[in-house]
Short mmCIF file of C-alpha atoms in Angstrom, two decimals:
data_model
loop_
_atom_site.label_atom_id
_atom_site.label_comp_id
_atom_site.label_asym_id
_atom_site.label_seq_id
_atom_site.Cartn_x
_atom_site.Cartn_y
_atom_site.Cartn_z
CA MET A 1 68.92 63.45 -29.32
CA ALA A 2 67.57 62.71 -26.29
CA GLN A 3 64.16 63.30 -27.74
CA TYR A 4 64.38 60.95 -30.34
CA LYS A 5 65.49 58.13 -28.06
CA ILE A 6 61.98 58.80 -26.36
CA TRP A 7 60.01 59.01 -29.61
CA TYR A 8 61.46 55.70 -30.70
CA ALA A 9 61.11 54.05 -27.48
CA LEU A 10 57.37 54.86 -27.15
CA GLN A 11 56.94 54.32 -30.74
CA LEU A 12 58.61 50.51 -29.80
CA LYS A 13 56.24 50.03 -27.05
CA ALA A 14 53.32 50.97 -28.53
CA TRP A 15 54.32 48.44 -31.46
CA LEU A 16 54.63 45.79 -28.83
CA LYS A 17 51.53 46.43 -27.40
CA ARG A 18 49.32 45.88 -30.45
CA LYS A 19 48.51 41.77 -31.20
CA THR A 20 48.53 42.71 -34.71
CA SER A 21 52.23 43.22 -34.65
CA TRP A 22 52.74 39.43 -33.09
CA LEU A 23 50.71 38.69 -35.99
CA GLN A 24 52.57 39.87 -38.73
CA VAL A 25 55.86 38.21 -36.91
CA LEU A 26 54.04 34.68 -36.77
CA GLY A 27 53.09 34.93 -40.71
CA MET A 28 56.64 36.05 -41.33
CA ILE A 29 58.02 33.00 -39.91
CA LEU A 30 55.47 30.86 -41.39
CA LEU A 31 55.73 32.53 -45.00
CA VAL A 32 60.21 32.40 -44.57
CA LEU A 33 60.19 28.34 -42.66
CA LEU A 34 57.69 27.22 -46.12
CA THR A 35 60.01 29.10 -48.30
CA ALA A 36 63.13 27.48 -47.21
CA ARG A 37 61.78 24.14 -47.91
CA ILE A 38 61.21 25.11 -51.31
CA HIS A 39 64.14 23.37 -53.84
CA LEU A 40 65.11 25.45 -56.64
CA PRO A 41 65.53 24.32 -60.14
CA ASP A 42 69.83 24.56 -60.24
CA ALA A 43 70.98 25.66 -63.79
CA ASP A 44 73.74 23.01 -62.89
CA ASN A 45 72.26 19.96 -61.56
CA THR A 46 73.74 16.94 -64.11
CA ARG A 47 72.06 14.39 -61.79
CA VAL A 48 70.08 11.73 -63.74
CA GLY A 49 68.21 9.29 -62.70
CA VAL A 50 68.31 5.50 -63.70
CA CYS A 51 65.94 3.19 -62.83
CA GLY A 52 64.92 -0.86 -63.37
CA ALA A 53 68.98 -1.41 -64.24
CA ALA A 54 68.60 -4.89 -62.55
CA ASP A 55 68.00 -6.01 -65.43
CA GLU A 56 71.40 -7.04 -67.50
CA TYR A 57 71.32 -5.26 -70.63
CA ALA A 58 69.70 -2.25 -69.11
CA ASP A 59 72.83 -2.63 -65.97
CA ASN A 60 75.06 -2.59 -69.11
CA VAL A 61 73.78 0.60 -70.47
CA LEU A 62 73.86 2.22 -67.07
CA LYS A 63 78.05 1.15 -67.27
CA SER A 64 78.16 2.57 -70.14
CA LEU A 65 76.94 5.96 -69.04
CA ARG A 66 79.38 6.26 -66.05
CA HIS A 67 82.17 4.74 -68.07
CA ARG A 68 81.98 7.31 -71.08
CA ASP A 69 83.04 10.79 -70.66
CA SER A 70 79.57 13.16 -70.15
CA ILE A 71 78.61 15.99 -68.03
CA PHE A 72 75.97 13.92 -66.27
CA GLU A 73 76.24 11.93 -63.62
CA PHE A 74 73.78 8.79 -63.49
CA ILE A 75 72.45 8.43 -60.27
CA GLU A 76 70.96 3.82 -59.98
CA TYR A 77 67.66 4.52 -57.96
CA SER A 78 66.15 0.68 -56.71
CA ASP A 79 62.43 2.38 -56.78
CA GLU A 80 60.16 4.07 -59.10
CA GLU A 81 58.52 6.22 -56.31
CA THR A 82 62.35 7.49 -55.03
CA MET A 83 63.72 8.68 -57.93
CA ARG A 84 60.59 10.94 -58.63
CA ARG A 85 60.96 12.44 -55.07
CA ASP A 86 63.95 13.15 -55.61
CA MET A 87 63.49 14.64 -59.01
CA VAL A 88 60.72 17.09 -57.49
CA SER A 89 62.71 17.77 -55.03
CA GLY A 90 65.39 18.87 -57.22
CA ARG A 91 67.56 16.73 -56.44
CA ILE A 92 68.24 15.41 -59.63
CA GLU A 93 67.16 16.88 -63.23
CA CYS A 94 65.31 13.66 -64.93
CA GLY A 95 65.12 10.08 -65.06
CA PHE A 96 64.75 7.10 -66.95
CA LEU A 97 62.80 3.78 -66.06
CA PHE A 98 63.93 0.76 -67.79
CA PRO A 99 61.14 -1.99 -67.87
CA GLU A 100 61.74 -5.73 -65.80
CA ASP A 101 61.74 -7.21 -69.40
CA PHE A 102 63.99 -5.09 -71.15
CA GLN A 103 66.48 -7.56 -72.32
CA GLU A 104 63.84 -9.63 -73.92
CA ARG A 105 62.21 -6.98 -75.12
CA VAL A 106 65.65 -5.47 -77.03
CA TRP A 107 65.78 -9.31 -78.09
CA GLU A 108 62.94 -9.48 -79.55
CA ASP A 109 63.15 -6.28 -81.55
CA ARG A 110 60.16 -4.84 -78.78
CA LEU A 111 61.51 -1.86 -78.29
CA LYS A 112 58.58 1.09 -79.05
CA ASN A 113 58.05 2.47 -75.13
CA SER A 114 60.59 0.43 -73.67
CA VAL A 115 62.28 3.13 -71.93
CA THR A 116 59.89 5.74 -70.04
CA TYR A 117 61.70 9.13 -69.78
CA ILE A 118 60.33 11.38 -66.90
CA CYS A 119 60.89 14.60 -65.77
CA THR A 120 59.37 18.42 -64.32
CA PRO A 121 58.39 21.45 -66.09
CA PHE A 122 61.69 22.92 -64.98
CA SER A 123 63.92 20.40 -66.69
CA ALA A 124 66.41 22.74 -68.89
CA LYS A 125 68.92 19.58 -69.68
CA GLY A 126 66.10 16.93 -70.90
CA LEU A 127 66.84 16.79 -74.27
CA VAL A 128 70.33 16.06 -74.42
CA ALA A 129 70.22 14.02 -71.77
CA GLN A 130 67.96 11.79 -73.58
CA GLU A 131 70.43 11.21 -76.32
CA THR A 132 73.50 10.50 -73.64
CA VAL A 133 71.53 7.42 -72.75
CA TYR A 134 70.21 6.53 -76.65
CA ALA A 135 74.15 6.89 -77.90
CA ALA A 136 75.12 4.11 -74.59
CA PHE A 137 72.18 1.94 -75.47
CA PHE A 138 72.89 1.59 -79.35
CA GLU A 139 76.23 1.47 -78.77
CA GLY A 140 75.46 -2.06 -77.32
CA TYR A 141 72.54 -2.76 -79.38
CA SER A 142 74.33 -1.52 -82.65
CA GLU A 143 76.26 -5.12 -82.25
CA LYS A 144 72.92 -7.13 -82.59
CA ILE A 145 72.36 -5.09 -85.98
CA LEU A 146 75.17 -5.94 -87.18
CA ILE A 147 75.12 -9.25 -86.54
CA GLY A 148 71.25 -9.72 -87.59
CA SER A 149 71.18 -7.81 -90.89
CA GLU A 150 75.36 -9.71 -91.77
CA GLU A 151 73.34 -12.31 -94.11
CA GLU A 152 70.66 -9.80 -95.71
CA MET A 153 73.20 -7.13 -96.67
CA TYR A 154 76.22 -9.53 -97.74
CA GLY A 155 74.41 -12.56 -98.72
CA ARG A 156 76.14 -14.95 -96.13
CA SER A 157 77.21 -14.98 -92.81
CA SER A 158 80.33 -16.40 -91.83
CA GLU A 159 82.94 -15.91 -88.81
CA ASN A 160 85.19 -13.54 -89.81
CA LEU A 161 82.67 -11.25 -91.51
CA THR A 162 81.09 -11.08 -87.97
CA GLU A 163 84.47 -10.23 -86.44
CA SER A 164 85.41 -7.63 -89.40
CA LEU A 165 82.20 -5.74 -88.80
CA LEU A 166 82.45 -5.79 -85.22
CA GLU A 167 86.40 -4.59 -85.72
CA LYS A 168 85.23 -1.88 -88.34
CA ARG A 169 82.18 -0.93 -85.72
CA ASP A 170 84.57 -0.50 -82.62
CA ASP A 171 86.95 1.49 -85.29
CA TYR A 172 84.27 4.29 -85.60
CA LEU A 173 82.72 4.11 -81.54
CA TYR A 174 86.28 4.55 -80.25
CA ASP A 175 88.61 5.78 -83.03
CA SER A 176 88.77 9.42 -83.50
CA GLU A 177 89.68 9.26 -87.29
CA MET A 178 86.20 10.84 -88.05
CA PHE A 179 85.59 13.43 -86.21
CA ARG A 180 87.64 16.24 -84.48
CA MET A 181 87.06 18.03 -81.31
CA ASP A 182 89.15 21.54 -80.66
CA ILE A 183 88.50 22.33 -76.73
CA ILE A 184 89.38 26.27 -76.62
CA GLU A 185 89.25 27.52 -73.02
CA THR A 186 88.39 31.45 -72.78
CA ALA A 187 88.33 33.31 -69.61
CA GLN A 188 85.56 34.81 -67.93
CA SER A 189 84.94 38.30 -66.29
CA LYS A 190 83.29 37.81 -62.80
CA GLY A 191 80.08 38.35 -62.53
CA GLU A 192 79.31 36.40 -65.91
CA ALA A 193 78.15 33.55 -64.45
CA GLY A 194 75.79 32.22 -66.94
CA ALA A 195 72.03 32.34 -67.36
CA SER A 196 71.43 32.06 -63.75
CA GLY A 197 72.17 34.46 -60.88
CA GLU A 198 72.78 33.60 -57.74
CA VAL A 199 69.05 33.80 -55.94
CA ARG A 200 68.33 33.58 -52.36
CA PRO A 201 64.82 33.05 -51.46
CA VAL A 202 64.41 32.83 -47.59
CA GLN A 203 66.36 36.26 -47.25
CA GLY A 204 64.42 37.76 -50.66
CA MET A 205 61.28 36.67 -48.76
CA THR A 206 62.12 38.00 -45.01
CA GLY A 207 62.97 41.17 -46.90
CA LEU A 208 59.74 41.28 -48.89
CA PHE A 209 57.20 40.70 -45.66
CA LEU A 210 59.54 42.87 -43.69
CA PHE A 211 59.14 45.69 -46.43
CA ALA A 212 54.80 45.09 -46.28
CA ILE A 213 54.76 45.64 -42.64
CA LEU A 214 56.38 49.00 -42.79
CA TRP A 215 54.09 49.73 -46.30
CA MET A 216 51.04 48.81 -44.60
CA ALA A 217 51.89 51.06 -41.54
CA GLN A 218 52.00 53.96 -43.65
CA GLY A 219 48.20 53.25 -44.62
CA ARG A 220 47.40 54.29 -41.08
CA LYS A 221 47.60 57.91 -41.75
CA PHE A 222 44.42 57.30 -43.85
CA GLY A 223 42.47 56.12 -40.43
CA GLY A 224 43.67 59.16 -38.63
CA ASN A 225 45.66 57.49 -35.85
CA GLY A 226 48.40 59.64 -35.22
CA ASN A 227 48.07 62.13 -36.76
CA GLY A 228 47.38 64.44 -33.37
CA VAL A 229 51.11 64.12 -33.07
CA LEU A 230 51.82 64.84 -36.51
CA SER A 231 50.24 67.87 -36.67
CA ALA A 232 52.10 69.22 -33.76
CA LEU A 233 55.57 68.92 -35.35
CA ASP A 234 56.86 70.98 -37.82
CA ARG A 235 58.18 69.42 -41.53
CA ARG A 236 61.71 68.80 -40.64
CA ARG A 237 60.31 67.07 -37.27
CA ARG A 238 57.21 65.20 -38.53
CA ARG A 239 59.84 63.29 -41.05
CA ARG A 240 62.18 62.26 -38.10
CA PHE A 241 59.19 61.22 -36.32
CA ARG A 242 57.73 59.11 -39.25
CA TYR A 243 61.58 57.06 -39.73
CA LEU A 244 61.46 56.79 -36.62
CA GLU A 245 58.20 55.17 -36.19
CA CYS A 246 59.41 52.65 -39.07
CA LEU A 247 62.51 51.77 -36.95
CA ALA A 248 60.57 50.81 -34.34
CA GLU A 249 58.16 49.12 -36.82
CA ALA A 250 60.67 46.98 -38.21
CA THR A 251 62.70 46.14 -35.19
CA VAL A 252 61.31 43.13 -33.85
CA PRO A 253 60.78 41.57 -37.63
CA ALA A 254 64.02 42.26 -37.99
CA MET A 255 65.68 40.67 -35.50
CA ALA A 256 63.02 37.46 -36.31
CA GLY A 257 64.22 37.60 -40.02
CA ILE A 258 67.93 37.53 -38.86
CA LEU A 259 67.67 34.18 -36.89
CA LEU A 260 65.70 32.79 -39.31
CA ILE A 261 68.17 33.33 -42.39
CA LEU A 262 71.06 32.30 -39.87
CA SER A 263 69.27 28.94 -39.65
CA ALA A 264 68.22 28.57 -43.09
CA PRO A 265 71.10 26.97 -44.90
CA GLY A 266 73.16 29.37 -47.23
CA HIS A 267 73.39 32.15 -45.58
CA ARG A 268 76.49 33.71 -45.57
CA GLY A 269 77.64 34.29 -42.47
CA ILE A 270 75.92 36.21 -38.92
CA GLY A 271 78.21 39.38 -39.83
CA THR A 272 77.01 39.40 -43.16
CA GLU A 273 73.47 39.37 -42.81
CA ILE A 274 72.84 41.22 -39.75
CA SER A 275 74.99 44.31 -41.69
CA SER A 276 72.30 43.28 -44.51
CA MET A 277 69.24 43.82 -42.58
CA THR A 278 70.53 46.50 -41.00
CA LEU A 279 71.29 48.54 -44.30
CA PHE A 280 68.01 47.63 -45.71
CA VAL A 281 66.20 48.23 -42.35
CA LEU A 282 67.78 52.11 -43.01
CA VAL A 283 66.54 52.24 -46.70
CA CYS A 284 63.18 50.80 -45.85
CA SER A 285 62.33 53.73 -43.18
CA LEU A 286 62.89 56.04 -45.66
CA TRP A 287 61.40 54.77 -48.27
CA ALA A 288 58.28 53.78 -47.12
CA PRO A 289 57.06 57.01 -45.82
CA ALA A 290 58.81 59.21 -49.10
CA ALA A 291 56.72 56.94 -51.36
CA GLY A 292 53.54 56.56 -48.56
CA SER A 293 53.57 60.17 -48.69
CA LEU A 294 52.84 60.10 -52.87
CA PHE A 295 49.20 59.02 -51.92
CA HIS A 296 46.39 60.94 -50.63
CA ASN A 297 43.37 58.66 -50.18
CA SER A 298 43.35 54.79 -48.83
CA THR A 299 42.26 53.82 -52.25
CA SER A 300 45.00 54.65 -54.39
CA PHE A 301 47.39 53.64 -51.81
CA ALA A 302 45.61 50.28 -51.48
CA GLY A 303 45.75 49.34 -55.69
CA TRP A 304 49.39 50.72 -56.04
CA THR A 305 50.30 47.89 -52.97
CA LEU A 306 50.44 44.92 -54.31
CA THR A 307 51.94 46.35 -57.58
CA ILE A 308 54.82 47.50 -55.35
CA LEU A 309 55.15 43.87 -53.72
CA LEU A 310 55.21 42.52 -57.31
CA VAL A 311 57.78 44.72 -59.22
CA GLN A 312 60.14 44.02 -56.41
CA MET A 313 60.07 40.29 -56.79
CA ALA A 314 60.51 40.81 -60.42
CA VAL A 315 63.77 43.00 -60.47
CA CYS A 316 65.60 41.52 -57.49
CA PRO A 317 66.87 37.68 -57.29
CA LEU A 318 64.02 36.40 -54.62
CA PHE A 319 63.62 33.11 -56.94
CA VAL A 320 65.14 34.51 -60.52
CA ASP A 321 67.84 36.57 -61.26
CA LEU A 322 66.25 38.43 -64.41
CA ALA A 323 69.27 40.64 -64.69
CA GLU A 324 71.32 38.39 -66.31
CA TYR A 325 68.20 38.51 -69.17
CA VAL A 326 68.63 42.10 -68.49
CA PRO A 327 71.44 43.29 -67.46
CA ALA A 328 69.73 46.90 -66.76
CA LEU A 329 67.84 45.67 -64.05
CA ARG A 330 71.50 45.47 -61.85
CA VAL A 331 70.27 49.80 -61.63
CA ILE A 332 66.80 49.60 -61.39
CA ARG A 333 66.66 47.46 -58.42
CA TRP A 334 69.11 50.03 -56.64
CA GLY A 335 65.74 51.98 -56.87
CA PHE A 336 63.87 49.95 -54.50
CA PRO A 337 64.36 48.55 -51.04
CA LEU A 338 64.45 45.27 -51.77
CA GLY A 339 67.03 45.91 -53.89
CA TRP A 340 69.88 46.64 -50.57
CA LEU A 341 69.25 43.83 -48.80
CA GLY A 342 71.96 42.23 -50.91
#
């Protein structure tokens, strides 16, 4: 055991003396900080922006949207730029821009291209939001249509007829005689959370960069560095030497990674994150030398490096959890170190 401690201490000192080691840590810090600032689309985001509601008719539409039974939460914006910025950052799902003369356009029947719908390519509920806004608008606009078409349809216009038409309109809008809706609640087992699973991009990018550090360290064997020491050891001690080398390589980057994860929002607590990172480092220190031993030249080693990184990004929940669509990935990801980061 004392010998292994000496091996670990010597290799840690060697790592600390290399300038490239600190450049790797700096690169990891910059990459993780950049990842922490990325706002991913939230599948549960039902906030919709409305801009230009200062117009009286647009304000009535907004009031109708807020008082009706809907899955959406409508947020009023005073300027278009703020609404667009919140949309790009993922705070709202989409937005609707009403012109300043919207009421004038309504009464003059110039409604074509009046309301501007704004969304990002990631918007998944935009069409439903459009239908909701249209329904709120036509709820008020239908009164104008009835009054304007009264004489054309019935050949006359009177106060009693108008009152009767509006009363019948209200019956169709607010009564439930025509349509009936039955709501059935079903139990949902744990882990069947829908189309989007839980993702942790900060933890994922930290683990992926840490794996890249340990993986690229395996490539040094093709340059002859350290082979003299390994050639003096038997096979069992050689494997342990390589394992301790990986632990030494990962010590400082893993500590920096834990600090980055704990400083980012959405972490799972200091105990959970430290335990998860420790397990990841132990598994990765076994996986990297074992997989690296399969390559016998630098060309094949370099050629497979990008593939291994991309496969882990695909099967592990970094930015999207594909296991929600392909359940088999939940098993496959355990074959890669990043899957153990939890």
